[in-house]
mmCIF file of C-alpha atoms in Angstrom:
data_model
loop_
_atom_site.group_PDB
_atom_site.id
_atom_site.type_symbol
_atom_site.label_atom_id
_atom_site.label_comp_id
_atom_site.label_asym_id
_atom_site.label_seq_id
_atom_site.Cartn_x
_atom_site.Cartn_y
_atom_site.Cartn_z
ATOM 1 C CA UNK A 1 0.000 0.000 0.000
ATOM 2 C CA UNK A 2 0.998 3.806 -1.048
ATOM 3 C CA UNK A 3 2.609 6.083 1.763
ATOM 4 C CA UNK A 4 0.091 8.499 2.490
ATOM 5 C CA UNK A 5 1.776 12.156 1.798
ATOM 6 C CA UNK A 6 1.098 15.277 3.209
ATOM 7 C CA UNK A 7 2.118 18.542 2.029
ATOM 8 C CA UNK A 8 3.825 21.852 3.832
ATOM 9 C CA UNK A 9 1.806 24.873 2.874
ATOM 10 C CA UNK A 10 3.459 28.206 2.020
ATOM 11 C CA UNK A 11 3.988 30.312 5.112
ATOM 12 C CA UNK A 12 7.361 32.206 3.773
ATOM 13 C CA UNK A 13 7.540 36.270 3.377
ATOM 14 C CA UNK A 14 7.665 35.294 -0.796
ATOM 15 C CA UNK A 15 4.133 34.029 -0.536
ATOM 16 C CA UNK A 16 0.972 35.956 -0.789
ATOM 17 C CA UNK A 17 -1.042 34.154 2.276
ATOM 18 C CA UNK A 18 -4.416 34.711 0.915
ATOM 19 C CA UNK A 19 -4.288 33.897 -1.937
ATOM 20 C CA UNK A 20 -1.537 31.348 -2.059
ATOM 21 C CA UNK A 21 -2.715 29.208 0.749
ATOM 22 C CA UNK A 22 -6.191 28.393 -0.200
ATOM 23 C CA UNK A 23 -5.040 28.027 -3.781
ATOM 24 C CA UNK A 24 -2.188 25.403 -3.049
ATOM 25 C CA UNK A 25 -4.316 23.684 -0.493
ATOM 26 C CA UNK A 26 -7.477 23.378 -2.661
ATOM 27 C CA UNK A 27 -4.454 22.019 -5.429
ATOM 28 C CA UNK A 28 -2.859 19.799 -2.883
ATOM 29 C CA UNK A 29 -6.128 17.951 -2.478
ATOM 30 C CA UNK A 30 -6.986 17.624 -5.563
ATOM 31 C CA UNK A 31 -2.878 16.026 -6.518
ATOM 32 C CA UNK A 32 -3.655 13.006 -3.635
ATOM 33 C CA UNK A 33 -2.176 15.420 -0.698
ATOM 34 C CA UNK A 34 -4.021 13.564 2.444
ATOM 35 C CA UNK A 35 -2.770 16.189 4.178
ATOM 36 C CA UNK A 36 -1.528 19.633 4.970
ATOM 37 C CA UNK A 37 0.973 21.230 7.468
ATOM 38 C CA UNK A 38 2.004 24.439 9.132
ATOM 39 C CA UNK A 39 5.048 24.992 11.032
ATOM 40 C CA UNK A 40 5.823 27.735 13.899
ATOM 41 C CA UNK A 41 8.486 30.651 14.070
ATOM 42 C CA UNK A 42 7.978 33.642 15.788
ATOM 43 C CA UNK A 43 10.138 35.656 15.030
ATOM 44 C CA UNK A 44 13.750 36.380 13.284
ATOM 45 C CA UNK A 45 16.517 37.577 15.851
ATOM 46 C CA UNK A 46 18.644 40.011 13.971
ATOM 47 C CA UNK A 47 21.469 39.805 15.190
ATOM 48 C CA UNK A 48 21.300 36.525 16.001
ATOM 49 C CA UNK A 49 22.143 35.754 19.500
ATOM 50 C CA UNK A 50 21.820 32.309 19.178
ATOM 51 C CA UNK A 51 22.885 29.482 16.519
ATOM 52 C CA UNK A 52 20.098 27.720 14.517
ATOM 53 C CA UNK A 53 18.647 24.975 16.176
ATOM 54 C CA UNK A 54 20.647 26.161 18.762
ATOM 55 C CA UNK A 55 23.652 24.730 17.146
ATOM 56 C CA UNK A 56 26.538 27.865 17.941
ATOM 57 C CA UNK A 57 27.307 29.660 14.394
ATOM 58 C CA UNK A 58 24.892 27.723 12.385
ATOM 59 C CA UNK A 59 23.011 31.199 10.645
ATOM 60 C CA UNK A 60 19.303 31.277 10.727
ATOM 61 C CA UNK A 61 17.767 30.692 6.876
ATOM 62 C CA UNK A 62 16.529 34.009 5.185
ATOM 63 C CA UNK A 63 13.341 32.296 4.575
ATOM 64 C CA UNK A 64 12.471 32.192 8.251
ATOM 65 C CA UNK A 65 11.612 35.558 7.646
ATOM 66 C CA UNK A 66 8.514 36.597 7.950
ATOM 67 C CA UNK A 67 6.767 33.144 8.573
ATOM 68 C CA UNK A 68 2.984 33.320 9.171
ATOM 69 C CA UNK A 69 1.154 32.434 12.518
ATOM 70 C CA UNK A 70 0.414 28.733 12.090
ATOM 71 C CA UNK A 71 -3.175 28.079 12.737
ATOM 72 C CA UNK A 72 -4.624 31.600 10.973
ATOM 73 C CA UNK A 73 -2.732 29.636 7.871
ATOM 74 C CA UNK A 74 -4.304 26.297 8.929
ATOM 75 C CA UNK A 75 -7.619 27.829 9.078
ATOM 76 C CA UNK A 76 -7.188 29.223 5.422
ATOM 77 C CA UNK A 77 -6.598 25.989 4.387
ATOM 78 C CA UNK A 78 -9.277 24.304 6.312
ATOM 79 C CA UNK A 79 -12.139 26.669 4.318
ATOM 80 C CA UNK A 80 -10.298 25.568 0.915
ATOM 81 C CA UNK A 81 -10.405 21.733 1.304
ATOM 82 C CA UNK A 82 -12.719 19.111 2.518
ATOM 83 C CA UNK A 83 -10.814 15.920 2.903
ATOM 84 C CA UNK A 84 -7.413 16.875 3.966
ATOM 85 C CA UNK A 85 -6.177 16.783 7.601
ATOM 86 C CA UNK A 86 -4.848 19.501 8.915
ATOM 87 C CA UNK A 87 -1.360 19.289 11.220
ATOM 88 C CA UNK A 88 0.926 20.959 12.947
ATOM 89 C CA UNK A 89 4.766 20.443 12.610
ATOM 90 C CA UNK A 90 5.354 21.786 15.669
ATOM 91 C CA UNK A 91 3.940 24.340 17.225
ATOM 92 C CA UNK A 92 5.887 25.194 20.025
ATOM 93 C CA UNK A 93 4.072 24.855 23.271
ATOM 94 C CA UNK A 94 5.311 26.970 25.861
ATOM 95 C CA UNK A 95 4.625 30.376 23.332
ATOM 96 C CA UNK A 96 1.004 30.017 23.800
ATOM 97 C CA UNK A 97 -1.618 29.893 27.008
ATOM 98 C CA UNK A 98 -2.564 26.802 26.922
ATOM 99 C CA UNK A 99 -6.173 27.235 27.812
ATOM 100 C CA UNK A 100 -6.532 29.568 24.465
ATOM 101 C CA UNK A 101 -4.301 27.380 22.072
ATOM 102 C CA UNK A 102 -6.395 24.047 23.620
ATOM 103 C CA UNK A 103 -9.634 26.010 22.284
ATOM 104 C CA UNK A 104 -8.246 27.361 19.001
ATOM 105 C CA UNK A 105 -7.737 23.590 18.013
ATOM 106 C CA UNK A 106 -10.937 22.558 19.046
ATOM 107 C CA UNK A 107 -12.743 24.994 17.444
ATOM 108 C CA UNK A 108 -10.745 24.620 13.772
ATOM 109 C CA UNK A 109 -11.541 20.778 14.174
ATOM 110 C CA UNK A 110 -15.142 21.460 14.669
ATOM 111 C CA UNK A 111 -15.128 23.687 12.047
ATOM 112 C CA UNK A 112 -12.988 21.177 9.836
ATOM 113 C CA UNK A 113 -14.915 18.647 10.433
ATOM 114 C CA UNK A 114 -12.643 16.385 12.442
ATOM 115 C CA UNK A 115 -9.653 16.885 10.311
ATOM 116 C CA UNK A 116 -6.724 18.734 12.785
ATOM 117 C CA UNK A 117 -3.696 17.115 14.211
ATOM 118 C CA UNK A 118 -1.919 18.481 16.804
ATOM 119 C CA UNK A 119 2.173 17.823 16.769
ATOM 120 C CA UNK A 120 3.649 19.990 19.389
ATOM 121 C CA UNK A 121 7.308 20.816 20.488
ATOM 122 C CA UNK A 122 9.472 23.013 23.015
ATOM 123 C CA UNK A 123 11.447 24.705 20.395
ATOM 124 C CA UNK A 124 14.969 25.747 21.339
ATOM 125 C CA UNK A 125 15.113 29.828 19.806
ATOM 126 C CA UNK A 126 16.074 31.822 23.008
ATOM 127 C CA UNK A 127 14.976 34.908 21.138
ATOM 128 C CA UNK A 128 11.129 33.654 20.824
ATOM 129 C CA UNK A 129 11.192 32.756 24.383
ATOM 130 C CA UNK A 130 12.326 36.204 25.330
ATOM 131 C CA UNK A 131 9.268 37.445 22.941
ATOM 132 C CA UNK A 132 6.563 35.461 24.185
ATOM 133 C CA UNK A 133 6.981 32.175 26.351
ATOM 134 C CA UNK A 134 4.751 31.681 29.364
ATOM 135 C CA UNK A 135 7.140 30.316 31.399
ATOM 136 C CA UNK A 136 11.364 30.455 31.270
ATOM 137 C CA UNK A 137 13.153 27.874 28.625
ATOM 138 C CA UNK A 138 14.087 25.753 31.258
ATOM 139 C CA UNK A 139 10.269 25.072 32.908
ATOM 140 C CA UNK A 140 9.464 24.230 28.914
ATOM 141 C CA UNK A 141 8.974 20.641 29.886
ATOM 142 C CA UNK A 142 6.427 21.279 32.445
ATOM 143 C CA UNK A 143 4.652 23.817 30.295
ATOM 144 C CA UNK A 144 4.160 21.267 27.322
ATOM 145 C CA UNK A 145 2.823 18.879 29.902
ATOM 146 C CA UNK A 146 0.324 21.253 31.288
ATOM 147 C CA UNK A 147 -0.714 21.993 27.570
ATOM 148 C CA UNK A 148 -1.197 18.446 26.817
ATOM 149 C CA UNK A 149 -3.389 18.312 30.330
ATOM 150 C CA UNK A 150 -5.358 21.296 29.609
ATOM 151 C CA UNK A 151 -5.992 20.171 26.064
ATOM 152 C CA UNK A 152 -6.922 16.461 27.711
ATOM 153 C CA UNK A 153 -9.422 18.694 29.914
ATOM 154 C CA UNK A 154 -10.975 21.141 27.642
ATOM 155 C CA UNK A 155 -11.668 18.349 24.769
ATOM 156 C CA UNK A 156 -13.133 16.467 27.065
ATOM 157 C CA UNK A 157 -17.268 16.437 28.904
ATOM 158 C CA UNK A 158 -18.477 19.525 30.452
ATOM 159 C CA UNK A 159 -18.192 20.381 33.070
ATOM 160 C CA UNK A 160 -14.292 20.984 32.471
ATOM 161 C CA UNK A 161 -12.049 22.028 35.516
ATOM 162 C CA UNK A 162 -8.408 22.370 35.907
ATOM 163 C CA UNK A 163 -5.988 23.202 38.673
ATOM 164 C CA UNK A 164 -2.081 23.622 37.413
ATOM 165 C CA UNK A 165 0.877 25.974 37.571
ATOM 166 C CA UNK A 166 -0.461 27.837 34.711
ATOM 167 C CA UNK A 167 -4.427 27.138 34.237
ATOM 168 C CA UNK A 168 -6.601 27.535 36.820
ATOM 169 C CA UNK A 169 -10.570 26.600 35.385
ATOM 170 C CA UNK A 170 -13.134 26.136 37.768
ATOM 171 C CA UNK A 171 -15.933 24.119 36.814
ATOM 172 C CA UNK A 172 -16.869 25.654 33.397
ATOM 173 C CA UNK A 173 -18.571 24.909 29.854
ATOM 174 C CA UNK A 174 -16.446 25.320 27.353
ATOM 175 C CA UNK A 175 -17.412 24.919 23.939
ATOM 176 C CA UNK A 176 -16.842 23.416 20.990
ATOM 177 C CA UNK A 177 -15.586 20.782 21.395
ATOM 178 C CA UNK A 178 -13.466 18.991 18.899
ATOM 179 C CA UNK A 179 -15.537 16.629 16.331
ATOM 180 C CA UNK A 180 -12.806 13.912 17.327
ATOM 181 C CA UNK A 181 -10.318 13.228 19.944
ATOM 182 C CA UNK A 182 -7.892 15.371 18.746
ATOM 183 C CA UNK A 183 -4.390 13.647 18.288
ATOM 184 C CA UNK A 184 -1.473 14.775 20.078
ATOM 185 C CA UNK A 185 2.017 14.044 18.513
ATOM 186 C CA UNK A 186 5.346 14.745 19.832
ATOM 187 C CA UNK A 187 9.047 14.778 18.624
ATOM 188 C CA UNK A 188 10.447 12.858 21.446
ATOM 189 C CA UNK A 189 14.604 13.422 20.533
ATOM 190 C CA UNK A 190 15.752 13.220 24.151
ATOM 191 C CA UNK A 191 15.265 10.114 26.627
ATOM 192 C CA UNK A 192 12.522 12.214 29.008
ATOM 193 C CA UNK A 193 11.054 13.645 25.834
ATOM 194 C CA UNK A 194 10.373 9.901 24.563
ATOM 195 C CA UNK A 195 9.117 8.766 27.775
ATOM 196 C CA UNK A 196 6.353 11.574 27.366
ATOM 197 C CA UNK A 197 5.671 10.731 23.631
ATOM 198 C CA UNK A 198 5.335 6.641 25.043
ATOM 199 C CA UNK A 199 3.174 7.554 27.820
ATOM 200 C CA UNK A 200 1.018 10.484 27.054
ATOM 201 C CA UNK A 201 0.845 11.280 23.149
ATOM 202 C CA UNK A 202 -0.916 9.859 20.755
ATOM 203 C CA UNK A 203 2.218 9.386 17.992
ATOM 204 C CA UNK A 204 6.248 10.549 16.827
ATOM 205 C CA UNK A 205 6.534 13.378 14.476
ATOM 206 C CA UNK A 206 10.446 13.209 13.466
ATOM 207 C CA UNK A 207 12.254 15.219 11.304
ATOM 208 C CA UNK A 208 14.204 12.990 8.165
ATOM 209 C CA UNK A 209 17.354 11.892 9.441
ATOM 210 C CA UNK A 210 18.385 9.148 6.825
ATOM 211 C CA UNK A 211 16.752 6.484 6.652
ATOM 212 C CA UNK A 212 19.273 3.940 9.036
ATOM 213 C CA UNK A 213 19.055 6.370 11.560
ATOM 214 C CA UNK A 214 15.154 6.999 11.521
ATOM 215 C CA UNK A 215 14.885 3.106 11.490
ATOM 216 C CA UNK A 216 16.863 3.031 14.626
ATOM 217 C CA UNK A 217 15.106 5.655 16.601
ATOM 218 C CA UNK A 218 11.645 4.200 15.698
ATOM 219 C CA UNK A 219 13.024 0.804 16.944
ATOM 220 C CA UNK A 220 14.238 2.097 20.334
ATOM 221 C CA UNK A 221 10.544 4.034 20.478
ATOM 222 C CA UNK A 222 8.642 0.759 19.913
ATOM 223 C CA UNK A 223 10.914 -1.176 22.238
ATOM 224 C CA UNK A 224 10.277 1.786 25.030
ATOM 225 C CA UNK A 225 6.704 1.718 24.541
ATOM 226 C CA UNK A 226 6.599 -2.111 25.254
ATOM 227 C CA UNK A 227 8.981 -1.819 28.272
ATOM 228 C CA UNK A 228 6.468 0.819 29.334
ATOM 229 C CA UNK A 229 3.031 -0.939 29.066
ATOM 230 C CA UNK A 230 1.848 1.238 26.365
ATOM 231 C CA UNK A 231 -0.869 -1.151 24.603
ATOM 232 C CA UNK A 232 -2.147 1.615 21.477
ATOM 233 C CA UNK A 233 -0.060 1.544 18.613
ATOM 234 C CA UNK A 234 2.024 4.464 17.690
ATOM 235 C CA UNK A 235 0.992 7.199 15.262
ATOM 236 C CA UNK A 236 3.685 8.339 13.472
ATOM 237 C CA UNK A 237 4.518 11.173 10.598
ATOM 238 C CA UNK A 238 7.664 11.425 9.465
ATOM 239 C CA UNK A 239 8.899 15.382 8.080
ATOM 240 C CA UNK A 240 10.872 15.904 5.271
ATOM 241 C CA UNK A 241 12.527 19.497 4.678
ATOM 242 C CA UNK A 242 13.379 19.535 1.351
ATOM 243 C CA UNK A 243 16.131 22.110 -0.925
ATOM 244 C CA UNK A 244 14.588 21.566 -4.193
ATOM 245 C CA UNK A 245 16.140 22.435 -7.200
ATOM 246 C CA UNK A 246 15.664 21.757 -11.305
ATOM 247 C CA UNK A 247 18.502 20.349 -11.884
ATOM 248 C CA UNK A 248 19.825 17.546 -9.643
ATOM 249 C CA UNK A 249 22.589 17.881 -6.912
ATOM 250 C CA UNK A 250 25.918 15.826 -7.819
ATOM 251 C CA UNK A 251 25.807 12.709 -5.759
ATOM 252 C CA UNK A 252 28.593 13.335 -4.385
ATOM 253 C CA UNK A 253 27.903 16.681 -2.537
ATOM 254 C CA UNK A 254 24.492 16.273 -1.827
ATOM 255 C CA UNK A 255 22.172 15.632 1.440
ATOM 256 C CA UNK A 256 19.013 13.755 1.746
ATOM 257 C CA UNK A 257 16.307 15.450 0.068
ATOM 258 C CA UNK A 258 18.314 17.467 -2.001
ATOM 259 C CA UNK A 259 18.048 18.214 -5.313
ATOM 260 C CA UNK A 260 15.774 17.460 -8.520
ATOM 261 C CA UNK A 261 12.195 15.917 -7.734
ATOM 262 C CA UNK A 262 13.386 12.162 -8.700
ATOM 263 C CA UNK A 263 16.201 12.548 -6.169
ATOM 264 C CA UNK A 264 13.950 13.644 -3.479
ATOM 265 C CA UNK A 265 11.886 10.471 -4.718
ATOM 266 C CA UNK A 266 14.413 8.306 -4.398
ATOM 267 C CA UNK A 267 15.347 9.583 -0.772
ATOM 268 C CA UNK A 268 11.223 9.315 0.217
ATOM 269 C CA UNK A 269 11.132 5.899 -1.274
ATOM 270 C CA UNK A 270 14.439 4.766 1.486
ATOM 271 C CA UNK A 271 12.149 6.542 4.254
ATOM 272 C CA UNK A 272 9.319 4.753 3.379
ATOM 273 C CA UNK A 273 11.139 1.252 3.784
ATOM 274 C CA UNK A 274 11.211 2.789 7.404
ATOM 275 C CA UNK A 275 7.597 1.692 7.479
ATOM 276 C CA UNK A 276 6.202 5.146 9.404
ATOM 277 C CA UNK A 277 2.115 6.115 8.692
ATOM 278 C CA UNK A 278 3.026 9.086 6.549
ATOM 279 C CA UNK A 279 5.303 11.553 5.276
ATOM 280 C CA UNK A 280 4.702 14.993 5.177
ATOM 281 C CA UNK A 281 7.113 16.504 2.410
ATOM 282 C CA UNK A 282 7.680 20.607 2.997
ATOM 283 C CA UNK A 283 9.293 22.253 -0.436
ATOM 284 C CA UNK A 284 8.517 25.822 0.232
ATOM 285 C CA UNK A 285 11.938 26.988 1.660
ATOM 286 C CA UNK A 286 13.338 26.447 -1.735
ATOM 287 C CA UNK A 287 10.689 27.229 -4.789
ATOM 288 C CA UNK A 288 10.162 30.716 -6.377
ATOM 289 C CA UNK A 289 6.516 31.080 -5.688
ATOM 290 C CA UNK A 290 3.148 29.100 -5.276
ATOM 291 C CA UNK A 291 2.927 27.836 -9.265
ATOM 292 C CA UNK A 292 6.315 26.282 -8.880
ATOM 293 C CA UNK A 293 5.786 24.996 -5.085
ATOM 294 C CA UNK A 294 2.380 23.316 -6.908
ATOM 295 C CA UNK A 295 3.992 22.156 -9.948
ATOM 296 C CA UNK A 296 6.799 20.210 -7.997
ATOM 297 C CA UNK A 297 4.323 18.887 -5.252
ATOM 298 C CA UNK A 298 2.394 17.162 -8.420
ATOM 299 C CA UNK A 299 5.641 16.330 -9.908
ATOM 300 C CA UNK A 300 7.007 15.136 -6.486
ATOM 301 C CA UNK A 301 3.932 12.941 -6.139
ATOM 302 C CA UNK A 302 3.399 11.106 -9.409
ATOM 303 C CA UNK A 303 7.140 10.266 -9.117
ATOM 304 C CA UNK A 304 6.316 9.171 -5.613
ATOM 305 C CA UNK A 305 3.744 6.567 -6.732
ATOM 306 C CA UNK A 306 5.386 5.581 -9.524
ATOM 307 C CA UNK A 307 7.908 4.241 -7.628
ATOM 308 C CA UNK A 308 5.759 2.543 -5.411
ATOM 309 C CA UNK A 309 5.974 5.445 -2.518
#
């Protein structure tokens, strides 16, 4: 059976939002997309005070300027489309009251029709903590856990209450709910991080790290969920940042998921082996503008199922 693909839409300062995102998620649907994704960043530090990734003199990528607010882009997409699920790869936790961001996602899922998937993260930019965490960077453990409580609570029956560090909700109504159970998935790179993932979340959302490596990591995640007790299987959706470009890398220089659209095929189709649910593929970062990002997600997915993706 096919991967299922999903499909980053364009959040970068060289899109126009409203009229590029309905447009490429109406087209991504319509390709075999069964899905679209948004990513977070707040802001752009300049200058820098802190590496990429938080990786010391790694430079931040000019296209992370300017990115749009996540779920205003999500909910764009969500009045475009009618099939497509809607996700989040990552929205990072501890920048948003989790009360509020718990009934943001309930309401687009209502509205979507049962259709949104929550991945969240704790990000590591110092800069957008500065800007607009609720709590200090190093507390951003307990934060995501009270957002994954409060979102637990506020999905859940009426009458919703809540006692934490952050929330406080007496015995309230709070409305609408979600048309689902919403799922919660989780990046889970350190050892605490995976124990959270195994014993609260509802899947993995990794980023592509070759395809050995990814097959290791979801190894160790299955074994930890059975030394755990953890009895539901594992969602998982595997993210693939792309650096597309017409003509293909050398073999030699190139990284995973760069170059021409049959390289990037080939590099999905070793993922794939990996045997994860799906693969979300983002190419924005590194096409012109919203008829090129939608003639290379077509081009990227006939390739894809050609060669048995």
């Amino acid at each position: 059976m096919a991967t299922p693909l999903g499909l980053g839409l364009p959040q970068m300062r060289h899109f126009d939002l409203g009229r590029d995102v309905p447009d490429v998620a109406r087209t991504a649907e319509g390709i075999g997309y069964t899905s679209l994704w948004v990513f977070e960043r707040a802001l752009f530090p300049e200058p820098a005070t802190q590496g990429l990734y938080g990786i010391p003199g790694l430079p931040w990528p000019d296209f992370y300027r300017g990115v749009a607010e996540p779920l205003t882009t999500l909910t764009l997409a969500a009045a475009a489309t009618e099939r497509a699920r809607l996700g989040t790869s990552v929205l990072v936790a501890p920048l948003h009251i989790p009360f509020q961001l718990a009934k943001a996602l309930a309401t687009l899922d209502a509205a979507s029709g049962g259709r949104v998937v929550a991945g969240l993260g704790t990000g590591w930019s110092l800069d957008e903590y500065a800007a607009a965490s609720v709590r200090p960077f190093e507390e951003r453990g307990r934060v995501l856990d009270e957002l994954i409580d409060v979102c637990r609570a506020v999905w859940g029956p009426d009458p919703v209450s809540y006692d934490g560090d952050i929330t406080k909700i007496a015995s309230a109504v709070v409305g609408p709910k979600p048309a689902r159970p919403i799922p919660i998935l989780l990046p889970g790179l350190s050892p605490k991080a995976r124990r959270r993932l195994v014993d609260r979340a509802d899947g993995w959302l990794p980023v592509a790290m070759g395809a050995e490596a990814l097959a290791a990591q979801w190894r160790e995640l299955q074994d930890l969920a059975a030394e755990r007790g953890r009895t539901e299987p594992l969602r998982s959706v595997l993210r693939v940042n792309t650096r597309y470009s017409p003509k293909p890398y050398d073999a030699a220089d190139r990284q995973p998921f760069q170059g021409s659209a049959d390289q990037i095929v080939e590099d999905l189709a070793a993922h794939a082996e990996v045997g994860l649910e799906e693969i979300l593929v983002d190419l924005q970062g590194s096409v012109r503008d919203a008829q090129e990002l939608k003639a290379v997600a077509a081009e990227v997915f006939e390739k894809a199922r050609a060669a048995g993706v």
